[in-house]
């Protein structure tokens, strides 16, 4: 019996010691802007030199917007467009819609530790694994007059096990583009190295977001040696 | 000669019905800085999400009342195509679908921003194309969030054949009947035939980021002519 108790105590101590490494991992769960869990945002995507709205090389930059400040809840920085493919062409005589699949590579997603997923770290940095945008563009007389997008992103959180991931979806829309001047209170246009100051791009809202955090360790409670022993009285 | 005159007269008599075409232009919803109301949607299920024959019902929402400005109703699902699937073995990830609809109608109130100075009480268009991009996110094999983009084209009735509308919208699903009944203030579930209210399960949510274009519509101007002036055009 004594050996069994010792083995049990050691197992508990080892388990507590092991999981405490992940004590600050974000809280698993699903969070929605429509439930008021966190703020919607704004996007400003730069264009590569000589490129445009549907070109490779552009760099996405989106941040939460609380009505006064950018980036309080979350940021997506530097995924770069690596492929643009036409999914459907419904344009006839210059009028109609085209649907594009836009693949990005690289970049990070940053979740503020004060968000609903917060569990002790000041911020959580996710390394983006996949980023896909499906963009539907409306043309009239051959000219773009509007566009909407579905965004989806997956990322693994830096400093935690590979299973600790975040999954985000949201809607985007086109509001304007160069050479019109970008309004104040939109994110900066970024170069591919993530430096600010790219000269051209487009911008719009980023809304209707759902973020899921999965596979991250559950927080542990500190326990005294006496309380652990008390669990295993004869 | 008499036949020609009769044809001309019939044109003059019928033309006033075409005098109030909706105004060509691009209109955006209030969240994009325009005058168009955002909206709400429901989609009836036959019997589950994204199934063939599921039917859409989309209505403007002014914060108190549905369908005071616009109403798109009764396009139903023909089929769907999976564009991307990142759901892993633990059931976490995303699926993106391209969903094709057919049928349905677009109703616009004449008092909307397309009404101009002399609008018809309302305008009705037949939907030509309707495509949805649907992005679902899953956690532990359970769908926990869905966003959609819709695009549509429609041809107005009673005007020239080129009188059309184009639209793109963003949509967020907020709930479905697995969670509880359809809340008040959302469009009712409709079926595709006969395009009327039905008692099925379904889903609902919000619509915004609308860009709506009216193009190719012609208001045929008519000048009043005396009978003598008409006859004068056709002197022997």
Coordinates of N, CA and C in Angstrom, one line a residue, chain A residues 30 32 34 87-88 90 95-97 99 101 132 134 136 138-140 145-150 152-154 167-173 175 205 208 210 212 214, chain B residues 26 32 83-84 86 88 92-94 96 98 131 133-135 137 139 144-149 151-152 166-172 174 208-209 211-213 215:
Chain A
X30 N -14.4 29.1 -28.0 CA -14.8 29.8 -29.2 C -15.3 31.2 -28.9
X32 N -16.6 35.1 -30.3 CA -17.3 35.8 -31.4 C -17.4 37.3 -31.2
X34 N -19.8 38.8 -32.7 CA -21.3 39.0 -32.6 C -21.8 38.8 -31.2
X87 N -12.0 31.2 -59.3 CA -12.9 30.1 -58.9 C -14.1 30.1 -59.8
X88 N -14.6 31.3 -60.1 CA -15.9 31.4 -60.9 C -15.9 32.7 -61.6
X90 N -18.5 35.1 -63.6 CA -19.9 35.4 -63.9 C -20.0 36.8 -64.5
X95 N -20.1 43.2 -67.1 CA -20.9 43.3 -65.8 C -21.1 41.9 -65.2
X96 N -20.9 41.9 -63.8 CA -21.2 40.7 -63.1 C -20.1 40.5 -62.0
X97 N -19.8 39.2 -61.7 CA -19.0 38.9 -60.6 C -17.9 37.9 -60.9
X99 N -15.2 35.4 -58.7 CA -14.8 34.9 -57.4 C -13.3 34.3 -57.5
X101 N -9.8 32.8 -55.3 CA -9.2 32.2 -54.2 C -7.8 32.8 -54.0
X132 N -6.3 31.7 -46.1 CA -7.0 31.7 -47.4 C -8.1 32.8 -47.4
X134 N -11.4 34.0 -49.9 CA -12.2 33.9 -51.1 C -12.8 35.3 -51.3
X136 N -15.0 37.9 -53.6 CA -16.0 38.1 -54.7 C -16.0 39.5 -55.1
X138 N -17.4 42.6 -57.7 CA -18.5 43.0 -58.6 C -17.9 44.0 -59.6
X139 N -18.2 43.7 -60.9 CA -17.8 44.6 -62.0 C -19.0 45.2 -62.7
X140 N -18.8 46.5 -63.0 CA -19.8 47.1 -63.9 C -19.0 47.9 -65.0
X145 N -16.6 47.8 -58.7 CA -17.5 48.7 -57.9 C -17.6 48.2 -56.5
X146 N -17.2 47.0 -56.2 CA -17.4 46.5 -54.8 C -16.8 45.1 -54.7
X147 N -16.5 44.7 -53.5 CA -16.0 43.4 -53.2 C -16.3 43.0 -51.8
X148 N -16.5 41.7 -51.6 CA -16.6 41.1 -50.2 C -15.7 39.9 -50.2
X149 N -15.3 39.5 -49.0 CA -14.4 38.4 -48.8 C -14.8 37.5 -47.6
X150 N -14.5 36.2 -47.7 CA -14.4 35.4 -46.5 C -12.9 35.1 -46.2
X152 N -10.1 33.0 -43.8 CA -9.9 32.0 -42.8 C -8.4 31.8 -42.5
X153 N -8.1 31.7 -41.3 CA -6.6 31.6 -40.9 C -6.5 30.5 -39.8
X154 N -5.4 29.8 -39.9 CA -5.0 28.8 -38.8 C -3.6 29.2 -38.4
X167 N -8.0 29.3 -34.7 CA -8.6 29.2 -35.9 C -9.6 30.4 -36.1
X168 N -9.3 31.2 -37.1 CA -10.2 32.4 -37.2 C -10.9 32.4 -38.6
X169 N -12.1 33.0 -38.5 CA -12.8 33.3 -39.8 C -13.4 34.7 -39.6
X170 N -13.6 35.3 -40.8 CA -14.2 36.7 -40.7 C -14.6 37.1 -42.1
X171 N -15.3 38.2 -42.2 CA -15.7 38.8 -43.4 C -14.9 40.1 -43.7
X172 N -14.6 40.3 -44.9 CA -13.9 41.6 -45.3 C -14.7 42.2 -46.4
X173 N -14.5 43.5 -46.6 CA -15.1 44.2 -47.7 C -14.2 45.3 -48.3
X175 N -13.4 49.0 -49.4 CA -13.9 50.3 -49.2 C -13.2 51.3 -50.1
X205 N -13.3 47.2 -44.0 CA -13.7 46.6 -42.6 C -13.3 45.1 -42.5
X208 N -17.5 40.3 -38.4 CA -18.2 39.0 -38.2 C -17.2 37.8 -37.9
X210 N -15.1 34.9 -35.9 CA -15.1 33.8 -34.9 C -13.7 33.3 -34.7
X212 N -11.5 30.4 -32.6 CA -11.5 29.2 -31.7 C -10.0 29.0 -31.3
X214 N -7.9 25.9 -29.6 CA -8.0 24.5 -29.3 C -6.7 23.9 -28.9
Chain B
X26 N -24.7 52.7 -58.3 CA -24.2 51.7 -57.3 C -24.5 52.2 -55.9
X32 N -21.1 50.7 -45.0 CA -20.0 51.1 -46.0 C -20.2 52.6 -46.3
X83 N -14.4 23.7 -51.7 CA -13.2 24.3 -52.3 C -12.0 24.1 -51.4
X84 N -12.2 24.0 -50.1 CA -11.0 23.8 -49.2 C -11.5 23.1 -47.9
X86 N -9.6 22.2 -44.2 CA -8.4 22.1 -43.3 C -8.8 21.4 -42.0
X88 N -8.7 18.9 -39.2 CA -7.7 17.9 -38.9 C -8.4 16.7 -38.2
X92 N -10.8 19.9 -35.8 CA -10.6 21.4 -35.8 C -10.2 21.9 -37.2
X93 N -10.8 22.9 -37.6 CA -10.4 23.5 -38.9 C -11.5 24.2 -39.6
X94 N -11.4 24.4 -40.9 CA -12.3 25.1 -41.7 C -12.7 24.4 -43.0
X96 N -14.5 25.5 -46.8 CA -15.1 26.5 -47.6 C -15.8 25.9 -48.8
X98 N -18.5 26.4 -52.2 CA -19.2 27.3 -53.2 C -20.5 26.6 -53.5
X131 N -24.8 32.9 -56.2 CA -23.7 32.0 -55.7 C -23.3 32.5 -54.3
X133 N -20.4 31.9 -51.2 CA -19.2 31.3 -50.6 C -19.4 31.1 -49.1
X134 N -19.3 29.9 -48.6 CA -19.7 29.7 -47.2 C -18.4 29.1 -46.5
X135 N -18.0 29.8 -45.5 CA -16.8 29.4 -44.8 C -17.2 29.0 -43.4
X137 N -16.2 27.1 -39.6 CA -15.1 26.7 -38.7 C -15.6 25.7 -37.7
X139 N -14.8 23.1 -34.3 CA -14.0 22.8 -33.1 C -14.5 21.4 -32.6
X144 N -18.8 25.8 -35.3 CA -18.9 26.8 -34.2 C -19.1 28.2 -34.8
X145 N -18.9 28.3 -36.1 CA -19.1 29.7 -36.7 C -19.1 29.6 -38.2
X146 N -19.9 30.4 -38.9 CA -20.0 30.4 -40.3 C -20.2 31.8 -40.8
X147 N -19.3 32.2 -41.8 CA -19.5 33.4 -42.5 C -19.8 33.1 -44.0
X148 N -20.5 34.0 -44.7 CA -20.8 33.8 -46.1 C -20.6 35.1 -46.9
X149 N -20.4 34.9 -48.2 CA -20.5 36.0 -49.1 C -21.6 35.6 -50.1
X151 N -23.4 36.6 -53.9 CA -23.4 37.5 -55.1 C -24.6 37.0 -56.0
X152 N -25.3 38.0 -56.6 CA -26.5 37.7 -57.3 C -26.7 38.7 -58.5
X166 N -27.1 43.9 -59.8 CA -26.0 43.1 -59.3 C -25.8 43.3 -57.8
X167 N -25.4 42.3 -57.1 CA -25.2 42.6 -55.6 C -24.2 41.7 -55.1
X168 N -23.4 42.2 -54.1 CA -22.5 41.4 -53.3 C -22.8 41.7 -51.8
X169 N -22.8 40.7 -50.9 CA -23.1 41.0 -49.5 C -22.2 40.1 -48.6
X170 N -22.0 40.5 -47.4 CA -21.5 39.7 -46.3 C -22.5 39.2 -45.4
X171 N -22.4 38.0 -44.9 CA -23.4 37.4 -44.0 C -22.7 36.7 -42.9
X172 N -23.3 36.8 -41.7 CA -22.8 36.0 -40.6 C -24.0 35.1 -40.1
X174 N -25.9 33.4 -37.2 CA -26.0 33.6 -35.8 C -26.6 32.5 -35.0
X208 N -24.6 42.4 -44.1 CA -24.1 43.8 -44.2 C -23.1 43.9 -45.3
X209 N -22.4 45.0 -45.4 CA -21.4 45.2 -46.5 C -22.0 45.0 -47.9
X211 N -23.0 45.9 -51.6 CA -22.8 46.7 -52.8 C -23.8 46.3 -53.8
X212 N -24.7 47.2 -54.2 CA -25.8 46.9 -55.1 C -25.8 47.8 -56.3
X213 N -25.8 47.3 -57.4 CA -25.7 48.1 -58.7 C -26.9 47.8 -59.5
X215 N -28.1 48.7 -63.4 CA -27.5 49.1 -64.6 C -28.4 48.8 -65.8

